[in-house]
Amino acid sequence: MKRFFILFATVVFCGLNILAEERVIFCEQFEYISGGASEADMIKVRSAALKGISESDRATFIDATKSEIGIRRGNTTEEIVERRQAIKALGATHIMEGRVNSCITKHETVKIKDKNSNKYTTTINYTITLTTIESGEQKIWNFENSYDGYDDKDHVYSQAIEKVYYTVYGNLRYYWPLYAHVLDEGFSKNGNKMKTCCISLGTADKVKVGNYFYVYEVTQIAGEQVKSKIGEIKITAVIGKHVSRCEVKKGEKEILTAMNNYFNIKQRNPEQAIPLQIKSDVEGDTIWEKITYTAGGVAALALGTYAAFLEELGGEGTTTE
């Protein structure tokens, strides 16, 4: 499956997480291209994006439409710099801008069991820009979300809007992954396989049951730290401020071997022992409920993973540096 979210460069030092409250996004009023989308479309897309920020657990936001600074837009370089400094003074670390390029609902009549049914497809194309205030670094994402269904045009439209929420949610979780390490206590094994372990993330880090993490072994080679991905774990219980219990999903043998290597190095030279590191894997998260409407209006409800959601986005997003 193709991944279309940009991934951060790997951080070598585990435990270098920034709490969501320390990242504050000043969300500007979005724009829309007249003829391709309406003001109502723009408002709904922006609301979905704000929901995505809020529930991503990676940042909080300031709504520009409820701020005097948000209303005042500058044209000259001096005015733009002055406004950006005022936004920073509010506590914001980033600025999010958005543009709805098009929002189109198409209709076709299809035959199902010799009966005509109305099929609707809503496709939303939009651009989101995230600017780091301190450095001026920008990330620009172009996305296209689609949803189709039968008979209920409004439902199809609302589900396409809902996909905007999931896209922003997942994008921010990719952009700001969590890093931590596997604790050297509280694990269980069966023979030569690691079955469960504990990690240094908990309630304070806003992790949840069901979150997945990649596991890396870090070794010293020629004075450099080299990381190798050896498995994957899933949180089964959040048991402390910075402690969660996990089930090993992949690499049971490899993770136990790496842990034993860590213990051996720690015994010989504690300063050179590097704990097993982890990095959040958003694609494994069970975060959405997929509702499919048949021609007769019967709904089939099922839980799905974020990976499954990405496969149904209706088009591969692009990233502009």
GROMACS .gro file of C-alpha atoms in nm:
model
  321
    1MET     CA    1   0.000   0.000   0.000
    2LYS     CA    2   0.128   0.345  -0.084
    3ARG     CA    3   0.186   0.590   0.199
    4PHE     CA    4   0.121   0.949   0.112
    5PHE     CA    5   0.195   1.121   0.440
    6ILE     CA    6   0.539   1.269   0.485
    7LEU     CA    7   0.736   1.104   0.766
    8PHE     CA    8   0.967   1.282   1.006
    9ALA     CA    9   1.335   1.200   1.006
   10THR     CA   10   1.405   0.946   1.278
   11VAL     CA   11   1.516   1.091   1.611
   12VAL     CA   12   1.801   0.893   1.761
   13PHE     CA   13   1.744   0.985   2.124
   14CYS     CA   14   1.439   0.806   2.255
   15GLY     CA   15   1.217   0.999   2.494
   16LEU     CA   16   1.238   1.322   2.293
   17ASN     CA   17   0.863   1.369   2.281
   18ILE     CA   18   0.691   1.706   2.283
   19LEU     CA   19   0.358   1.711   2.459
   20ALA     CA   20   0.057   1.814   2.250
   21GLU     CA   21   0.004   2.120   2.472
   22GLU     CA   22   0.349   2.248   2.369
   23ARG     CA   23   0.248   2.260   2.002
   24VAL     CA   24  -0.018   2.519   1.932
   25ILE     CA   25  -0.152   2.564   1.579
   26PHE     CA   26  -0.301   2.900   1.485
   27CYS     CA   27  -0.562   2.791   1.233
   28GLU     CA   28  -0.635   3.060   0.976
   29GLN     CA   29  -0.965   3.100   0.800
   30PHE     CA   30  -0.954   2.871   0.496
   31GLU     CA   31  -1.000   2.988   0.138
   32TYR     CA   32  -1.197   2.833  -0.145
   33ILE     CA   33  -1.184   2.854  -0.522
   34SER     CA   34  -1.506   3.003  -0.650
   35GLY     CA   35  -1.672   2.779  -0.904
   36GLY     CA   36  -1.508   2.469  -0.762
   37ALA     CA   37  -1.634   2.497  -0.406
   38SER     CA   38  -1.862   2.715  -0.194
   39GLU     CA   39  -1.813   2.904   0.129
   40ALA     CA   40  -2.029   2.642   0.304
   41ASP     CA   41  -1.795   2.368   0.176
   42MET     CA   42  -1.494   2.560   0.304
   43ILE     CA   43  -1.647   2.606   0.650
   44LYS     CA   44  -1.722   2.234   0.680
   45VAL     CA   45  -1.376   2.130   0.559
   46ARG     CA   46  -1.213   2.367   0.807
   47SER     CA   47  -1.429   2.239   1.094
   48ALA     CA   48  -1.325   1.884   1.008
   49ALA     CA   49  -0.960   1.992   1.005
   50LEU     CA   50  -0.995   2.153   1.350
   51LYS     CA   51  -1.148   1.831   1.480
   52GLY     CA   52  -0.853   1.641   1.334
   53ILE     CA   53  -0.606   1.868   1.516
   54SER     CA   54  -0.793   1.840   1.845
   55GLU     CA   55  -0.823   1.460   1.842
   56SER     CA   56  -0.476   1.385   1.706
   57ASP     CA   57  -0.323   1.434   2.053
   58ARG     CA   58  -0.026   1.598   1.883
   59ALA     CA   59  -0.124   1.966   1.916
   60THR     CA   60  -0.387   2.212   2.034
   61PHE     CA   61  -0.520   2.501   1.827
   62ILE     CA   62  -0.624   2.864   1.832
   63ASP     CA   63  -0.919   2.948   1.606
   64ALA     CA   64  -0.821   3.254   1.403
   65THR     CA   65  -1.185   3.339   1.332
   66LYS     CA   66  -1.231   3.404   1.704
   67SER     CA   67  -0.921   3.621   1.736
   68GLU     CA   68  -0.870   3.986   1.643
   69ILE     CA   69  -0.531   3.889   1.504
   70GLY     CA   70  -0.698   3.636   1.278
   71ILE     CA   71  -0.920   3.902   1.127
   72ARG     CA   72  -0.635   4.148   1.066
   73ARG     CA   73  -0.443   4.040   0.758
   74GLY     CA   74  -0.137   4.228   0.638
   75ASN     CA   75  -0.028   4.291   0.281
   76THR     CA   76   0.323   4.434   0.319
   77THR     CA   77   0.620   4.229   0.440
   78GLU     CA   78   0.637   4.442   0.754
   79GLU     CA   79   0.268   4.382   0.831
   80ILE     CA   80   0.299   4.009   0.773
   81VAL     CA   81   0.604   3.982   1.004
   82GLU     CA   82   0.431   4.194   1.269
   83ARG     CA   83   0.119   3.977   1.253
   84ARG     CA   84   0.323   3.657   1.278
   85GLN     CA   85   0.494   3.788   1.590
   86ALA     CA   86   0.154   3.872   1.739
   87ILE     CA   87   0.038   3.516   1.666
   88LYS     CA   88   0.353   3.382   1.834
   89ALA     CA   89   0.280   3.602   2.137
   90LEU     CA   90  -0.050   3.415   2.175
   91GLY     CA   91   0.152   3.100   2.234
   92ALA     CA   92   0.123   2.956   1.883
   93THR     CA   93   0.411   2.752   1.744
   94HIS     CA   94   0.262   2.681   1.400
   95ILE     CA   95   0.021   2.836   1.151
   96MET     CA   96  -0.219   2.625   0.945
   97GLU     CA   97  -0.371   2.758   0.623
   98GLY     CA   98  -0.609   2.576   0.394
   99ARG     CA   99  -0.775   2.607   0.054
  100VAL     CA  100  -1.065   2.404  -0.081
  101ASN     CA  101  -0.992   2.365  -0.450
  102SER     CA  102  -1.308   2.176  -0.540
  103CYS     CA  103  -1.601   1.996  -0.381
  104ILE     CA  104  -1.813   1.810  -0.633
  105THR     CA  105  -2.099   1.565  -0.592
  106LYS     CA  106  -2.178   1.354  -0.898
  107HIS     CA  107  -2.496   1.155  -0.956
  108GLU     CA  108  -2.560   0.850  -1.168
  109THR     CA  109  -2.846   0.605  -1.199
  110VAL     CA  110  -2.742   0.243  -1.158
  111LYS     CA  111  -2.940  -0.078  -1.180
  112ILE     CA  112  -2.930  -0.314  -0.885
  113LYS     CA  113  -3.142  -0.628  -0.910
  114ASP     CA  114  -3.344  -0.478  -1.197
  115LYS     CA  115  -3.423  -0.169  -0.992
  116ASN     CA  116  -3.291   0.182  -1.059
  117SER     CA  117  -3.097   0.336  -0.771
  118ASN     CA  118  -2.935   0.676  -0.728
  119LYS     CA  119  -2.561   0.665  -0.671
  120TYR     CA  120  -2.383   0.975  -0.540
  121THR     CA  121  -2.009   1.042  -0.521
  122THR     CA  122  -1.863   1.342  -0.341
  123THR     CA  123  -1.498   1.432  -0.407
  124ILE     CA  124  -1.317   1.703  -0.210
  125ASN     CA  125  -0.980   1.836  -0.324
  126TYR     CA  126  -0.799   2.064  -0.081
  127THR     CA  127  -0.458   2.199   0.017
  128ILE     CA  128  -0.324   2.241   0.370
  129THR     CA  129  -0.011   2.435   0.461
  130LEU     CA  130   0.158   2.406   0.800
  131THR     CA  131   0.420   2.671   0.884
  132THR     CA  132   0.659   2.658   1.179
  133ILE     CA  133   0.661   3.013   1.315
  134GLU     CA  134   1.014   3.002   1.459
  135SER     CA  135   1.193   2.871   1.150
  136GLY     CA  136   0.949   2.958   0.873
  137GLU     CA  137   0.964   2.596   0.750
  138GLN     CA  138   0.656   2.496   0.551
  139LYS     CA  139   0.489   2.166   0.470
  140ILE     CA  140   0.224   2.173   0.197
  141TRP     CA  141  -0.012   1.880   0.147
  142ASN     CA  142  -0.259   1.830  -0.138
  143PHE     CA  143  -0.537   1.582  -0.064
  144GLU     CA  144  -0.838   1.438  -0.238
  145ASN     CA  145  -1.106   1.256  -0.037
  146SER     CA  146  -1.399   1.072  -0.198
  147TYR     CA  147  -1.704   0.890  -0.070
  148ASP     CA  148  -1.987   0.724  -0.260
  149GLY     CA  149  -2.318   0.575  -0.158
  150TYR     CA  150  -2.676   0.521  -0.262
  151ASP     CA  151  -2.994   0.730  -0.233
  152ASP     CA  152  -2.882   0.959   0.051
  153LYS     CA  153  -2.694   1.249  -0.109
  154ASP     CA  154  -2.649   1.441   0.218
  155HIS     CA  155  -2.502   1.138   0.391
  156VAL     CA  156  -2.249   1.087   0.111
  157TYR     CA  157  -2.144   1.453   0.137
  158SER     CA  158  -2.108   1.439   0.518
  159GLN     CA  159  -1.897   1.121   0.499
  160ALA     CA  160  -1.662   1.286   0.247
  161ILE     CA  161  -1.624   1.576   0.493
  162GLU     CA  162  -1.558   1.323   0.771
  163LYS     CA  163  -1.269   1.187   0.568
  164VAL     CA  164  -1.107   1.530   0.590
  165TYR     CA  165  -1.104   1.488   0.968
  166TYR     CA  166  -0.936   1.147   0.946
  167THR     CA  167  -0.684   1.276   0.693
  168VAL     CA  168  -0.574   1.568   0.912
  169TYR     CA  169  -0.580   1.344   1.220
  170GLY     CA  170  -0.353   1.084   1.063
  171ASN     CA  171  -0.132   1.338   0.889
  172LEU     CA  172  -0.043   1.513   1.215
  173ARG     CA  173   0.020   1.182   1.389
  174TYR     CA  174   0.260   1.089   1.109
  175TYR     CA  175   0.422   1.431   1.104
  176TRP     CA  176   0.477   1.426   1.482
  177PRO     CA  177   0.530   1.060   1.577
  178LEU     CA  178   0.591   0.952   1.936
  179TYR     CA  179   0.933   0.818   2.034
  180ALA     CA  180   1.012   0.627   2.353
  181HIS     CA  181   1.175   0.303   2.466
  182VAL     CA  182   1.092  -0.046   2.588
  183LEU     CA  183   1.137  -0.073   2.966
  184ASP     CA  184   1.377  -0.339   3.090
  185GLU     CA  185   1.126  -0.469   3.343
  186GLY     CA  186   0.767  -0.587   3.341
  187PHE     CA  187   0.800  -0.807   3.032
  188SER     CA  188   0.697  -1.170   2.983
  189LYS     CA  189   0.836  -1.441   2.758
  190ASN     CA  190   0.758  -1.791   2.641
  191GLY     CA  191   1.069  -1.987   2.556
  192ASN     CA  192   1.272  -1.777   2.312
  193LYS     CA  193   0.986  -1.536   2.237
  194MET     CA  194   0.892  -1.204   2.398
  195LYS     CA  195   0.514  -1.203   2.454
  196THR     CA  196   0.450  -0.875   2.640
  197CYS     CA  197   0.653  -0.573   2.744
  198CYS     CA  198   0.619  -0.228   2.896
  199ILE     CA  199   0.704   0.104   2.730
  200SER     CA  200   0.784   0.453   2.863
  201LEU     CA  201   0.462   0.616   2.741
  202GLY     CA  202   0.140   0.655   2.938
  203THR     CA  203  -0.146   0.886   3.028
  204ALA     CA  204   0.074   1.196   3.019
  205ASP     CA  205   0.165   1.116   2.659
  206LYS     CA  206  -0.201   1.060   2.560
  207VAL     CA  207  -0.145   0.711   2.425
  208LYS     CA  208  -0.441   0.476   2.402
  209VAL     CA  209  -0.514   0.105   2.403
  210GLY     CA  210  -0.480  -0.014   2.044
  211ASN     CA  211  -0.190   0.218   1.950
  212TYR     CA  212   0.088   0.043   1.757
  213PHE     CA  213   0.463   0.104   1.773
  214TYR     CA  214   0.762  -0.011   1.573
  215VAL     CA  215   1.048  -0.152   1.782
  216TYR     CA  216   1.412  -0.077   1.700
  217GLU     CA  217   1.739  -0.220   1.826
  218VAL     CA  218   2.014   0.040   1.848
  219THR     CA  219   2.377  -0.068   1.827
  220GLN     CA  220   2.706   0.120   1.830
  221ILE     CA  221   2.908   0.075   1.510
  222ALA     CA  222   3.222   0.280   1.446
  223GLY     CA  223   3.109   0.533   1.703
  224GLU     CA  224   2.765   0.578   1.545
  225GLN     CA  225   2.423   0.462   1.660
  226VAL     CA  226   2.264   0.233   1.402
  227LYS     CA  227   1.892   0.149   1.427
  228SER     CA  228   1.734  -0.171   1.300
  229LYS     CA  229   1.358  -0.232   1.299
  230ILE     CA  230   1.297  -0.568   1.463
  231GLY     CA  231   0.925  -0.585   1.543
  232GLU     CA  232   0.596  -0.425   1.630
  233ILE     CA  233   0.396  -0.395   1.953
  234LYS     CA  234   0.042  -0.289   2.045
  235ILE     CA  235  -0.072  -0.120   2.366
  236THR     CA  236  -0.312  -0.338   2.565
  237ALA     CA  237  -0.325  -0.131   2.887
  238VAL     CA  238  -0.219   0.220   2.988
  239ILE     CA  239  -0.110   0.169   3.349
  240GLY     CA  240   0.079   0.481   3.452
  241LYS     CA  241   0.179   0.836   3.371
  242HIS     CA  242   0.465   0.709   3.156
  243VAL     CA  243   0.402   0.335   3.150
  244SER     CA  244   0.191   0.114   2.920
  245ARG     CA  245   0.174  -0.260   2.874
  246CYS     CA  246   0.204  -0.396   2.522
  247GLU     CA  247   0.154  -0.719   2.333
  248VAL     CA  248   0.423  -0.816   2.086
  249LYS     CA  249   0.260  -0.847   1.743
  250LYS     CA  250   0.568  -0.904   1.526
  251GLY     CA  251   0.929  -1.003   1.595
  252GLU     CA  252   0.883  -1.197   1.919
  253LYS     CA  253   1.219  -1.375   1.885
  254GLU     CA  254   1.404  -1.069   1.758
  255ILE     CA  255   1.280  -0.844   2.039
  256LEU     CA  256   1.374  -1.094   2.312
  257THR     CA  257   1.719  -1.146   2.156
  258ALA     CA  258   1.772  -0.768   2.139
  259MET     CA  259   1.661  -0.731   2.503
  260ASN     CA  260   1.907  -1.001   2.611
  261ASN     CA  261   2.183  -0.824   2.415
  262TYR     CA  262   2.092  -0.501   2.594
  263PHE     CA  263   2.115  -0.673   2.935
  264ASN     CA  264   2.456  -0.820   2.848
  265ILE     CA  265   2.595  -0.484   2.739
  266LYS     CA  266   2.443  -0.312   3.043
  267GLN     CA  267   2.617  -0.561   3.271
  268ARG     CA  268   2.956  -0.513   3.106
  269ASN     CA  269   2.942  -0.139   3.033
  270PRO     CA  270   2.626   0.044   3.148
  271GLU     CA  271   2.719   0.364   2.965
  272GLN     CA  272   2.707   0.190   2.626
  273ALA     CA  273   2.375   0.012   2.683
  274ILE     CA  274   2.095   0.160   2.471
  275PRO     CA  275   1.735   0.052   2.546
  276LEU     CA  276   1.516  -0.077   2.264
  277GLN     CA  277   1.353   0.223   2.102
  278ILE     CA  278   0.999   0.260   1.969
  279LYS     CA  279   0.825   0.487   1.721
  280SER     CA  280   0.449   0.525   1.678
  281ASP     CA  281   0.288   0.347   1.383
  282VAL     CA  282  -0.039   0.522   1.297
  283GLU     CA  283  -0.141   0.276   1.026
  284GLY     CA  284  -0.220   0.008   1.281
  285ASP     CA  285  -0.452   0.226   1.491
  286THR     CA  286  -0.816   0.120   1.500
  287ILE     CA  287  -0.970   0.463   1.485
  288TRP     CA  288  -1.267   0.473   1.259
  289GLU     CA  289  -1.604   0.318   1.195
  290LYS     CA  290  -1.680   0.247   0.834
  291ILE     CA  291  -2.045   0.267   0.737
  292THR     CA  292  -2.150   0.135   0.398
  293TYR     CA  293  -2.502   0.196   0.267
  294THR     CA  294  -2.649  -0.050   0.022
  295ALA     CA  295  -2.909   0.040  -0.238
  296GLY     CA  296  -3.180  -0.056   0.009
  297GLY     CA  297  -3.042   0.175   0.275
  298VAL     CA  298  -2.918  -0.105   0.501
  299ALA     CA  299  -2.602  -0.009   0.689
  300ALA     CA  300  -2.315  -0.246   0.748
  301LEU     CA  301  -2.096  -0.127   1.037
  302ALA     CA  302  -1.743  -0.245   1.093
  303LEU     CA  303  -1.430  -0.125   1.269
  304GLY     CA  304  -1.137  -0.056   1.042
  305THR     CA  305  -0.771   0.034   1.079
  306TYR     CA  306  -0.623   0.361   0.964
  307ALA     CA  307  -0.432   0.165   0.699
  308ALA     CA  308  -0.763   0.044   0.557
  309PHE     CA  309  -0.892   0.400   0.558
  310LEU     CA  310  -0.588   0.521   0.363
  311GLU     CA  311  -0.657   0.262   0.095
  312GLU     CA  312  -1.002   0.410   0.042
  313LEU     CA  313  -0.909   0.777   0.027
  314GLY     CA  314  -0.983   0.786  -0.345
  315GLY     CA  315  -0.649   0.920  -0.461
  316GLU     CA  316  -0.290   0.947  -0.351
  317GLY     CA  317  -0.208   1.272  -0.180
  318THR     CA  318   0.098   1.469  -0.274
  319THR     CA  319   0.344   1.661  -0.063
  320THR     CA  320   0.525   1.980  -0.157
  321GLU     CA  321   0.831   2.079   0.042
   0.00000   0.00000   0.00000
